[in-house]
Short mmCIF file of C-alpha atoms in Angstrom, two decimals:
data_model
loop_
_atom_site.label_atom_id
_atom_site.label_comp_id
_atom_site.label_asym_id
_atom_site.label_seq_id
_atom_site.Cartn_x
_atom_site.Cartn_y
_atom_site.Cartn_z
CA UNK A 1 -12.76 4.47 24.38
CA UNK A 2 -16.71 4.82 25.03
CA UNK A 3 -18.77 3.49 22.91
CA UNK A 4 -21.09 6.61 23.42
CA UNK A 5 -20.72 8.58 20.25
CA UNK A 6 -21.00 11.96 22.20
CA UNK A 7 -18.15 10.70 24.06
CA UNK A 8 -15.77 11.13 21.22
CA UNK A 9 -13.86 14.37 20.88
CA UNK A 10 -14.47 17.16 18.17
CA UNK A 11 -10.84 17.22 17.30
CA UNK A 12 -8.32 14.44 16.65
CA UNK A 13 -5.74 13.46 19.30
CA UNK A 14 -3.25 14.34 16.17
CA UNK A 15 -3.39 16.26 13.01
CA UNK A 16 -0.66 14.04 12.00
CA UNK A 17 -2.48 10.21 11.46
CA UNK A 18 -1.10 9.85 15.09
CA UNK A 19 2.99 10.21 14.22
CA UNK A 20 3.59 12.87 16.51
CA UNK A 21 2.28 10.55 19.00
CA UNK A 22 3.84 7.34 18.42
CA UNK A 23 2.71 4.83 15.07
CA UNK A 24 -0.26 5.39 13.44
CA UNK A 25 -2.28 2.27 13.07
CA UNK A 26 -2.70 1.84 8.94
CA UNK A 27 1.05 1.48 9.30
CA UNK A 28 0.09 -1.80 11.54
CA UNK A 29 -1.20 -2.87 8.24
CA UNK A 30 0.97 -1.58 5.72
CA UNK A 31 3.93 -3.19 7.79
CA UNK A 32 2.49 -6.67 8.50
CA UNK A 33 1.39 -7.09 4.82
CA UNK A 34 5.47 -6.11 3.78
CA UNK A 35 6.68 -8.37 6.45
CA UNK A 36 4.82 -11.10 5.02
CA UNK A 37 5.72 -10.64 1.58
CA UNK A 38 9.17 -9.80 2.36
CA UNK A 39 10.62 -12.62 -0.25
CA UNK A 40 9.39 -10.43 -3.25
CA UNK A 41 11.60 -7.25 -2.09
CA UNK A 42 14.68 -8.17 -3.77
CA UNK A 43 17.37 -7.29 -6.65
CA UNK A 44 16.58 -3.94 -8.07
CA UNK A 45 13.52 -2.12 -5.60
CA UNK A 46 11.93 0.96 -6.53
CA UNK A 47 10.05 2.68 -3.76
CA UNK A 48 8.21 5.97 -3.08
CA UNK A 49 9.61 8.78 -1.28
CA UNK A 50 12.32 6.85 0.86
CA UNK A 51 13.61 3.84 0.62
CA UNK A 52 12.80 2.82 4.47
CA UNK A 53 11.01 -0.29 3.81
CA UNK A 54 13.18 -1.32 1.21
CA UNK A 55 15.70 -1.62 3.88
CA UNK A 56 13.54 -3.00 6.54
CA UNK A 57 12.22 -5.62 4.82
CA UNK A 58 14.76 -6.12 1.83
CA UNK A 59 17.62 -7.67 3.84
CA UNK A 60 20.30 -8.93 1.93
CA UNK A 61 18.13 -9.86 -1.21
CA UNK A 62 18.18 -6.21 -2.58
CA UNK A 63 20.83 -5.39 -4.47
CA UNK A 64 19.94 -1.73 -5.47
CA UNK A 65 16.79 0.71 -4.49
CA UNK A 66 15.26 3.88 -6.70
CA UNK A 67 13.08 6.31 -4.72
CA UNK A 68 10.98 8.01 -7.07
CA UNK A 69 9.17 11.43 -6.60
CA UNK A 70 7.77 14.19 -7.88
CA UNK A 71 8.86 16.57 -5.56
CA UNK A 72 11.93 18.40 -6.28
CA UNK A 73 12.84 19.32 -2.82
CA UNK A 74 13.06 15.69 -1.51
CA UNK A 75 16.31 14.71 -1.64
CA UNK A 76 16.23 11.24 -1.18
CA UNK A 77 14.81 10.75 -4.72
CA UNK A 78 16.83 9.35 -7.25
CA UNK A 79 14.21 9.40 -10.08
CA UNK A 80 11.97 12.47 -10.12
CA UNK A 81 8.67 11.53 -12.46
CA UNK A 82 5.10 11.81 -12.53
CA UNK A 83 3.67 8.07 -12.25
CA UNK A 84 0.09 9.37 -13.32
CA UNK A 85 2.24 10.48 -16.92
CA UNK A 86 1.91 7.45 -19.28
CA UNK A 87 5.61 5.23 -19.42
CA UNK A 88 7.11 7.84 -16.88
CA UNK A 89 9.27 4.56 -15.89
CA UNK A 90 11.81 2.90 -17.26
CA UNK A 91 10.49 -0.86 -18.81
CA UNK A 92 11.33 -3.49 -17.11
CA UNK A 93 13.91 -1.99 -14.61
CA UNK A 94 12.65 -3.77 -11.14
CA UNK A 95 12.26 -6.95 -9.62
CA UNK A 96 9.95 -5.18 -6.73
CA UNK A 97 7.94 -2.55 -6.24
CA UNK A 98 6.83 -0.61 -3.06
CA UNK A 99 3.71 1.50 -3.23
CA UNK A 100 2.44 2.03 -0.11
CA UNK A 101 -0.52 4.86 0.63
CA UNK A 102 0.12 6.46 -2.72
CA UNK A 103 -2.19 5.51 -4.99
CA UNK A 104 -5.07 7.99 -3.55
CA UNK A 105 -2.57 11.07 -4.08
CA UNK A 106 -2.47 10.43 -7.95
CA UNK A 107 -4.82 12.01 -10.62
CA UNK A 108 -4.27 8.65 -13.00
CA UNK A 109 -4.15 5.41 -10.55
CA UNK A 110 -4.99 3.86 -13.06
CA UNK A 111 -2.17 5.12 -15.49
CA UNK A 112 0.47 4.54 -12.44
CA UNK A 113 -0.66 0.65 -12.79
CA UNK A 114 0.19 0.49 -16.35
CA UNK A 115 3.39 2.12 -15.18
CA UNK A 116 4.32 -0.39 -12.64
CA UNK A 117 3.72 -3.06 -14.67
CA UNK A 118 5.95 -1.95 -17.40
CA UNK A 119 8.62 -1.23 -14.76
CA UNK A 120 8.42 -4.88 -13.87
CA UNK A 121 10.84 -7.58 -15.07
CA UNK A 122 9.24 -10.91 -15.65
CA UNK A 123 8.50 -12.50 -12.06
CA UNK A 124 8.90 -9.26 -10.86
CA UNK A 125 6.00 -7.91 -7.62
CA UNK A 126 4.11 -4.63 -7.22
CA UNK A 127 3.27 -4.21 -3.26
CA UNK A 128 0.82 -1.70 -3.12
CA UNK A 129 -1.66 -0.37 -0.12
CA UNK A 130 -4.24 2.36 -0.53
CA UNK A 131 -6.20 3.80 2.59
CA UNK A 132 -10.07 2.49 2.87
CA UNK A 133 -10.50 5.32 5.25
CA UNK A 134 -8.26 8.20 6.02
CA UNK A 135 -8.49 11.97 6.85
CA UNK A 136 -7.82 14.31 4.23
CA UNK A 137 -4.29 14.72 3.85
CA UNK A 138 -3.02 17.81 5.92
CA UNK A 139 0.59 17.65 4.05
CA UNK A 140 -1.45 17.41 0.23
CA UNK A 141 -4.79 18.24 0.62
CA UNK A 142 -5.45 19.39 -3.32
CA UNK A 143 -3.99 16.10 -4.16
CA UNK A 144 -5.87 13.84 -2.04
CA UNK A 145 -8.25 12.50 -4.79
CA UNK A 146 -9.40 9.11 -3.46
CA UNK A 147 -10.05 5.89 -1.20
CA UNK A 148 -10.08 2.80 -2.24
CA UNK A 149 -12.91 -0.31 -1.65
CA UNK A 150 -11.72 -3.91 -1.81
CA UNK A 151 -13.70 -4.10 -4.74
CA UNK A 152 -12.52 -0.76 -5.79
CA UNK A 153 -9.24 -2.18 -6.30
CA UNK A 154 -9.93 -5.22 -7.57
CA UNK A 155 -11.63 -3.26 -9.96
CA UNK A 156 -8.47 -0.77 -10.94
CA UNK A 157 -6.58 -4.07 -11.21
CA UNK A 158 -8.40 -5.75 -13.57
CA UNK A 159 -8.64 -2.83 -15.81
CA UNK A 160 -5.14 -1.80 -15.61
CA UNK A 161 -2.97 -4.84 -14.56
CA UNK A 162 -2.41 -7.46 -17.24
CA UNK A 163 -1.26 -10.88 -14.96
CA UNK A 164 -1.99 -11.68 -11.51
CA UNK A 165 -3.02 -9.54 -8.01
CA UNK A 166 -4.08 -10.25 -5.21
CA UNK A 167 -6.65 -8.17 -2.60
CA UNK A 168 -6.06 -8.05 1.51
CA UNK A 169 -8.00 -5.60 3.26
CA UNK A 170 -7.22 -5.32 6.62
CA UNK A 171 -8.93 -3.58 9.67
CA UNK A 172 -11.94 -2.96 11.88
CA UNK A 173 -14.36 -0.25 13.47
CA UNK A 174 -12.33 -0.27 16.33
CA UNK A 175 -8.52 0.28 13.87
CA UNK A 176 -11.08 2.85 11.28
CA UNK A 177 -11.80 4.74 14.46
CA UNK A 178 -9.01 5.21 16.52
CA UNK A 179 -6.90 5.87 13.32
CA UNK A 180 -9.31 9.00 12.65
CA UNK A 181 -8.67 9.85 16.25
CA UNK A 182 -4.98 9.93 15.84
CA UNK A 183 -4.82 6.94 18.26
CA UNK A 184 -1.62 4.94 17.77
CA UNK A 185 -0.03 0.99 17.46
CA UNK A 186 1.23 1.97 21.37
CA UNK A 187 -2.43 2.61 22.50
CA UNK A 188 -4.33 -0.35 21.08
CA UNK A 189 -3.51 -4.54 21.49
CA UNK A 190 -2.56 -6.14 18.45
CA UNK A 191 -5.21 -8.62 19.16
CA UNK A 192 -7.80 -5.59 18.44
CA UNK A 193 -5.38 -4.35 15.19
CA UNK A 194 -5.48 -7.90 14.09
CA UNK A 195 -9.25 -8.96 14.15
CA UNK A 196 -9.98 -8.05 10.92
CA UNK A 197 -13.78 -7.58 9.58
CA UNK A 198 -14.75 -7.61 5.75
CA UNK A 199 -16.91 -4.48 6.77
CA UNK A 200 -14.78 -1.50 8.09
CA UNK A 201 -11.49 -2.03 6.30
CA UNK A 202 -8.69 0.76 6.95
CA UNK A 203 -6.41 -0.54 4.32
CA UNK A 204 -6.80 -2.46 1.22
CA UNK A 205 -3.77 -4.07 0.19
CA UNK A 206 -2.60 -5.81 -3.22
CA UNK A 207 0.17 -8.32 -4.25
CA UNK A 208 0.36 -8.32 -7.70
CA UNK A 209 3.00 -10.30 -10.07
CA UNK A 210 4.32 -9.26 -13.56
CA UNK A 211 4.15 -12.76 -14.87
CA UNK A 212 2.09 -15.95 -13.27
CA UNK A 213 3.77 -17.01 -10.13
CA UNK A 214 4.25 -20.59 -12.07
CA UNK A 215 6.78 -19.24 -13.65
CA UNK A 216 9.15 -17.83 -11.08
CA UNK A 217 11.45 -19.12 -8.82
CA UNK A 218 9.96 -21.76 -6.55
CA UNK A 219 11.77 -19.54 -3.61
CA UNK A 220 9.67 -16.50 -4.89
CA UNK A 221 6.12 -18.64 -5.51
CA UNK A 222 3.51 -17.55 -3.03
CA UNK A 223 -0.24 -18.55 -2.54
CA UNK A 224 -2.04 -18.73 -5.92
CA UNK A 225 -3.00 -15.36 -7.02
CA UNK A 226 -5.71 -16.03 -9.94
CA UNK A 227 -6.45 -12.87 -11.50
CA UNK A 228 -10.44 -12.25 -10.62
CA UNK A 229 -12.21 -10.09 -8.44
CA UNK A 230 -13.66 -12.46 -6.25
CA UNK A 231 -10.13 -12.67 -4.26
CA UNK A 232 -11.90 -9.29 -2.48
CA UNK A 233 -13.43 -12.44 -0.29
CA UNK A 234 -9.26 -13.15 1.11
CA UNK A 235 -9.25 -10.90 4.31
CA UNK A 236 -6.13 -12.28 5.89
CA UNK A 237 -2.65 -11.57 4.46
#
């Protein structure tokens, strides 16, 4: 890519975040974060849309996955609710949940955050990413209501989550450009994906626990996750 501006195209490569092309490069992120937290996808998983990375990354810890929706049509979904409607999940049904890039399609984030943790059995994990920066969505674009900051998040959190979370932003100018591009994983190093700087973010991540990791499992205790905004300052997952 030149770094002349006027070099860059008009239109995207892809009007598809790059996956008629190959991967698109937020799902660098979204995957690597998963990967790493892959201990905390286990027993009963509920997961948006599909339950793909319930089975990538579950392995033979989960014993059962939900895949919620609102959308009639998909019929994948097990559960159809609204998670911006207040206690639109069942308490204290999961041991993991998997939220990834759904956050910025919901009216009531904040509301879906109460509704996770609810859904949460003691010990249990909400895995969540948000986009930083994204193109409006060309599949809902009336419902594509926000993006998320590090501190943005932290923020949500600490309004809406009662124990412990975690913040990992992830990305650079280089990953925030070439994703807007439609540039994919198969067109850029991982060595460029992986440098990550606190000032371009493409994804902002969160790890957050139902009940303080002290309490859990010693198989199932990760890094300390104090419950305080400052944690924006962690950039590596």
């Amino acid at each position: 890519m030149s770094s002349r501006a006027g070099d860059l195209p008009i239109e995207p490569l892809s009007d598809q975040y790059g996956l008629d092309r190959g991967k698109p490069l937020d799902r660098w992120y979204v995957e690597s974060f998963l990967a790493a937290r892959r201990m905390f996808i286990r027993g009963s998983v509920l997961e948006v849309e599909n339950d793909d990375y319930t089975k990538r990354f579950g392995d033979d810890r989960v014993t059962d996955c939900t895949v919620v929706d609102i959308d009639p049509s998909n019929t994948l979904a097990t559960l159809l609710v609204d998670l911006s409607q207040p206690q639109s999940l069942p308490a204290e049904a999961y041991d993991c949940i998997i939220l990834t890039q759904t956050l910025h399609l919901l009216r009531q984030p904040g509301v879906c955050l109460e509704n996770c943790s609810r859904a949460l059995r003691p010990s249990g994990a909400l895995l969540l990413t948000a986009p930083s920066v994204s193109r409006v969505s060309p599949t809902y674009p009336d419902a594509d209501f926000w993006r998320f900051t590090p501190a943005g998040l932290a923020e949500l959190f600490t309004r809406h989550w009662t124990d412990h979370f975690t913040i990992h932003p992830r990305g650079n100018l280089r990953s925030c450009i070439g994703f807007l591009l439609g540039e994919v994983v198969e067109e850029v190093s991982g060595a460029v994906l992986d440098r990550d700087d606190p000032r371009f973010p493409l994804n902002v991540a969160v790890e957050a626990h139902k009940a303080p990791l002290s309490t859990a499992p010693e198989e199932l205790r990760g890094p300390d996750t104090r419950r305080c905004a400052q944690r924006t300052t962690g950039w590596a997952t």
